[in-house]
Amino acid sequence: RKEVEQDPGPFNVPEGATVAFNCTYSNSASQSFFWYRQDCRKEPKLLMSVYSSGNEDGRFTAQLNRASQYISLLIRDSKLSDSATYLCVVKRQAGTALIFGKGTTLSVSS
Amino acid sequence: GAGVSQSPSNKVTEKGKDVELRCDPISGHTALYWYRQSLGQGLEFLIYFQGNSAPDKSGLPSDRFSAERTGGSVSTLTIQRTQQEDSAVYLCASSFAGNTEAFFGQGTRLTVV
């Protein structure tokens, strides 16, 4: 079983739609969680960190369920510019590497 | 520069040759990561350096791969006797210690012919 698993998609949605991505991780000792975004042929960039109590940044909401080892990302009112691959990222503990999921591809159309 | 710098941006090499890929992290960042990404695939962890600690080499796919980080700054990833399956984009990232954001360089696209 891979350490971080995501539904690869693609998710094809119209502008204005709400879309949710899920991610599961296998190592219960994992301490930090992130969502990164990667545009085609570009390097990944941090979208948002994921906190235990859940957190929101504009149209984006991230949730963490430690008991189920599950992370989610909700995008409301999708924009064309949201089209990208969204990477779920887990850090086992301080002083260890970031482990990336394979990513979920989102395509928003007009 | 302000960001993570990688060189070369593109490298074409013949099968069997050795290659060196360079990464200049953001000044002050103590953590440095190497990943590779094959076409249409996710990021595969290769190696992680944190300060003066022993590097985490658990992701290196074979003994043909090695990496160094000199003086806690610049890192070099070396691939010996390259194979066609080594063709990928090699990405370097750096961060402060702890659970903080990692910043990526633009990568080195390696093609083995």
Coordinates of C-alpha atoms in Angstrom, one line a residue:
Chain A
R1 CA 0.0 0.0 0.0
K2 CA 1.4 3.4 -0.9
E3 CA 2.0 5.8 1.9
V4 CA -0.2 8.5 0.4
E5 CA -3.1 7.6 -1.9
Q6 CA -5.3 9.9 -4.0
D7 CA -8.0 9.4 -6.6
P8 CA -6.1 10.4 -9.8
G9 CA -9.2 11.7 -11.5
P10 CA -9.5 13.5 -13.8
F11 CA -12.2 15.6 -12.4
N12 CA -13.9 17.6 -15.1
V13 CA -16.2 20.3 -13.8
P14 CA -17.9 23.5 -15.1
E15 CA -17.0 26.9 -13.7
G16 CA -18.8 27.6 -10.5
A17 CA -18.9 24.0 -9.4
T18 CA -17.9 22.7 -6.0
V19 CA -15.4 19.8 -6.1
A20 CA -13.8 17.7 -3.3
F21 CA -10.6 15.7 -3.4
N22 CA -9.8 13.0 -0.9
C23 CA -6.5 11.5 0.3
T24 CA -5.6 8.8 2.7
Y25 CA -2.2 8.1 4.4
S26 CA -0.9 4.9 5.9
N27 CA 1.5 6.1 8.6
S28 CA -0.4 6.9 11.7
A29 CA 2.6 8.7 13.1
S30 CA 2.4 11.4 10.4
Q31 CA 2.4 14.9 11.8
S32 CA 2.0 17.4 9.1
F33 CA -0.2 17.6 6.1
F34 CA -0.3 19.9 3.1
W35 CA -2.0 20.4 -0.3
Y36 CA 0.3 21.4 -3.1
R37 CA -0.8 22.5 -6.6
Q38 CA 1.2 21.6 -9.8
D39 CA 0.5 23.2 -13.1
C40 CA 1.4 21.4 -16.3
R41 CA 5.2 21.2 -16.7
K42 CA 5.7 23.4 -13.7
E43 CA 7.1 22.8 -10.2
P44 CA 4.7 22.1 -7.3
K45 CA 3.7 25.0 -5.1
L46 CA 2.1 25.0 -1.7
L47 CA -1.6 25.6 -1.8
M48 CA -2.3 25.3 1.9
S49 CA -1.3 23.5 5.1
V50 CA -3.9 21.3 6.7
Y51 CA -4.6 21.7 10.4
S52 CA -6.3 19.4 12.8
S53 CA -9.3 21.7 13.3
G54 CA -9.7 22.2 9.6
N55 CA -8.9 25.4 7.8
E56 CA -10.1 27.7 5.1
D57 CA -8.4 30.0 2.7
G58 CA -10.9 31.8 0.5
R59 CA -12.6 29.2 -1.7
F60 CA -10.5 26.4 -0.4
T61 CA -11.2 24.3 2.7
A62 CA -9.0 21.6 4.0
Q63 CA -10.0 19.0 6.6
L64 CA -8.0 16.3 8.5
N65 CA -9.4 13.2 10.1
R66 CA -6.6 11.6 12.1
A67 CA -8.7 8.7 13.3
S68 CA -9.5 7.7 9.7
Q69 CA -6.1 8.9 8.4
Y70 CA -7.9 11.0 5.8
I71 CA -7.4 14.4 4.3
S72 CA -9.7 16.4 2.1
L73 CA -9.7 19.5 0.0
L74 CA -12.9 21.3 -1.0
I75 CA -12.9 23.9 -3.8
R76 CA -16.0 26.1 -4.0
D77 CA -17.0 28.2 -7.0
S78 CA -14.4 26.7 -9.3
K79 CA -12.5 29.0 -11.7
L80 CA -10.8 28.1 -15.0
S81 CA -7.5 29.0 -13.3
D82 CA -8.1 26.2 -10.7
S83 CA -7.3 23.7 -13.5
A84 CA -4.2 21.9 -12.2
T85 CA -3.0 18.7 -10.4
Y86 CA -3.6 18.8 -6.6
L87 CA -1.0 16.9 -4.6
C88 CA -1.7 15.6 -1.1
V89 CA 1.5 15.7 1.0
V90 CA 2.4 14.1 4.3
K91 CA 5.3 14.6 6.6
R92 CA 5.9 11.7 9.0
Q93 CA 7.5 13.8 11.7
A94 CA 9.9 16.8 12.0
G95 CA 13.2 16.0 10.4
T96 CA 11.8 13.6 7.8
A97 CA 10.9 14.1 4.1
L98 CA 7.7 15.2 2.6
I99 CA 5.9 12.3 0.9
F100 CA 3.7 13.2 -2.1
G101 CA 0.6 11.5 -3.4
K102 CA 0.4 11.0 -7.2
G103 CA -2.1 13.9 -7.4
T104 CA -5.6 14.5 -8.6
T105 CA -6.1 16.3 -11.9
L106 CA -8.8 19.0 -12.1
S107 CA -10.1 20.5 -15.3
V108 CA -12.5 23.4 -15.0
S109 CA -14.3 24.3 -18.2
S110 CA -16.4 27.3 -19.2
Chain B
G1 CA 18.7 34.5 -6.4
A2 CA 15.6 34.4 -4.2
G3 CA 14.4 30.9 -5.1
V4 CA 15.7 27.4 -5.4
S5 CA 18.0 27.2 -8.4
Q6 CA 18.7 24.0 -10.4
S7 CA 21.1 23.4 -13.2
P8 CA 21.2 22.4 -15.9
S9 CA 17.5 22.9 -16.8
N10 CA 17.8 20.2 -19.5
K11 CA 20.3 17.4 -20.0
V12 CA 20.5 14.9 -22.7
T13 CA 23.0 12.1 -22.1
E14 CA 23.9 8.8 -23.7
K15 CA 23.0 5.6 -21.9
G16 CA 25.9 4.5 -19.7
K17 CA 27.2 8.0 -19.1
D18 CA 27.3 9.6 -15.6
V19 CA 25.4 12.8 -14.9
E20 CA 25.5 15.4 -12.2
L21 CA 22.6 17.6 -11.3
R22 CA 23.0 20.6 -9.1
C23 CA 20.7 22.3 -6.6
D24 CA 21.2 25.7 -4.9
P25 CA 18.7 26.0 -2.1
I26 CA 17.2 29.1 -0.6
S27 CA 19.7 30.8 1.7
G28 CA 19.1 29.8 5.3
H29 CA 17.1 26.7 4.5
T30 CA 18.5 23.7 6.4
A31 CA 16.3 21.0 4.7
L32 CA 16.9 19.9 1.2
Y33 CA 14.9 17.3 -0.8
W34 CA 15.4 15.6 -4.1
Y35 CA 12.5 14.0 -6.0
R36 CA 12.0 12.7 -9.5
Q37 CA 8.9 12.9 -11.6
S38 CA 8.4 10.7 -14.7
L39 CA 5.9 11.9 -17.4
G40 CA 2.4 11.8 -16.0
Q41 CA 3.5 10.4 -12.7
G42 CA 3.7 11.7 -9.1
L43 CA 6.8 12.9 -7.3
E44 CA 9.0 10.0 -6.2
F45 CA 11.1 10.8 -3.1
L46 CA 14.8 10.2 -3.6
I47 CA 16.8 11.7 -0.7
Y48 CA 16.4 14.2 2.1
F49 CA 19.1 16.3 3.9
Q50 CA 18.4 18.1 7.2
G51 CA 21.2 20.2 8.7
N52 CA 24.1 18.0 9.9
S53 CA 22.0 14.9 10.4
A54 CA 22.6 11.8 8.3
P55 CA 20.6 12.0 5.1
D56 CA 17.5 9.9 4.5
K57 CA 18.5 7.9 1.5
S58 CA 15.6 5.5 1.6
G59 CA 14.2 6.7 -1.7
L60 CA 17.2 6.2 -3.9
P61 CA 16.2 3.5 -6.5
S62 CA 19.6 1.9 -6.9
D63 CA 23.3 2.2 -5.9
R64 CA 23.8 4.1 -9.2
F65 CA 22.2 7.1 -7.5
S66 CA 24.0 9.2 -4.9
A67 CA 23.8 12.7 -3.5
E68 CA 25.9 15.1 -1.5
R69 CA 25.3 18.3 0.2
T70 CA 28.4 20.4 0.8
G71 CA 28.6 22.9 3.6
G72 CA 25.0 22.6 4.3
S73 CA 24.1 24.4 1.1
V74 CA 24.6 23.3 -2.5
S75 CA 23.6 19.7 -3.3
T76 CA 24.6 17.5 -6.2
L77 CA 22.7 14.4 -7.3
T78 CA 24.8 12.0 -9.3
I79 CA 23.5 9.2 -11.5
Q80 CA 26.1 6.7 -12.7
R81 CA 25.8 4.6 -15.8
T82 CA 22.5 6.2 -16.8
Q83 CA 19.7 4.0 -18.1
Q84 CA 16.7 5.0 -20.2
E85 CA 14.4 4.5 -17.3
D86 CA 16.3 7.3 -15.5
S87 CA 14.7 9.8 -17.9
A88 CA 12.5 12.1 -15.8
V89 CA 12.4 15.6 -14.3
Y90 CA 14.5 15.8 -11.2
L91 CA 13.1 18.3 -8.7
C92 CA 14.9 19.8 -5.7
A93 CA 13.2 21.6 -2.9
S94 CA 14.3 23.3 0.3
S95 CA 12.7 24.5 3.5
F96 CA 13.4 25.7 7.0
A97 CA 13.6 23.0 9.6
G98 CA 10.4 21.6 11.0
N99 CA 7.0 21.3 9.4
T100 CA 7.2 24.2 7.0
E101 CA 6.6 24.9 3.4
A102 CA 9.0 23.4 0.9
F103 CA 9.9 25.5 -2.1
F104 CA 10.8 23.8 -5.4
G105 CA 13.2 24.6 -8.1
Q106 CA 12.1 24.4 -11.7
G107 CA 13.7 21.0 -12.1
T108 CA 16.2 19.4 -14.4
R109 CA 14.7 17.4 -17.3
L110 CA 17.0 14.5 -17.9
T111 CA 16.7 12.5 -21.1
V112 CA 18.8 9.3 -21.6
V113 CA 19.1 8.2 -25.2

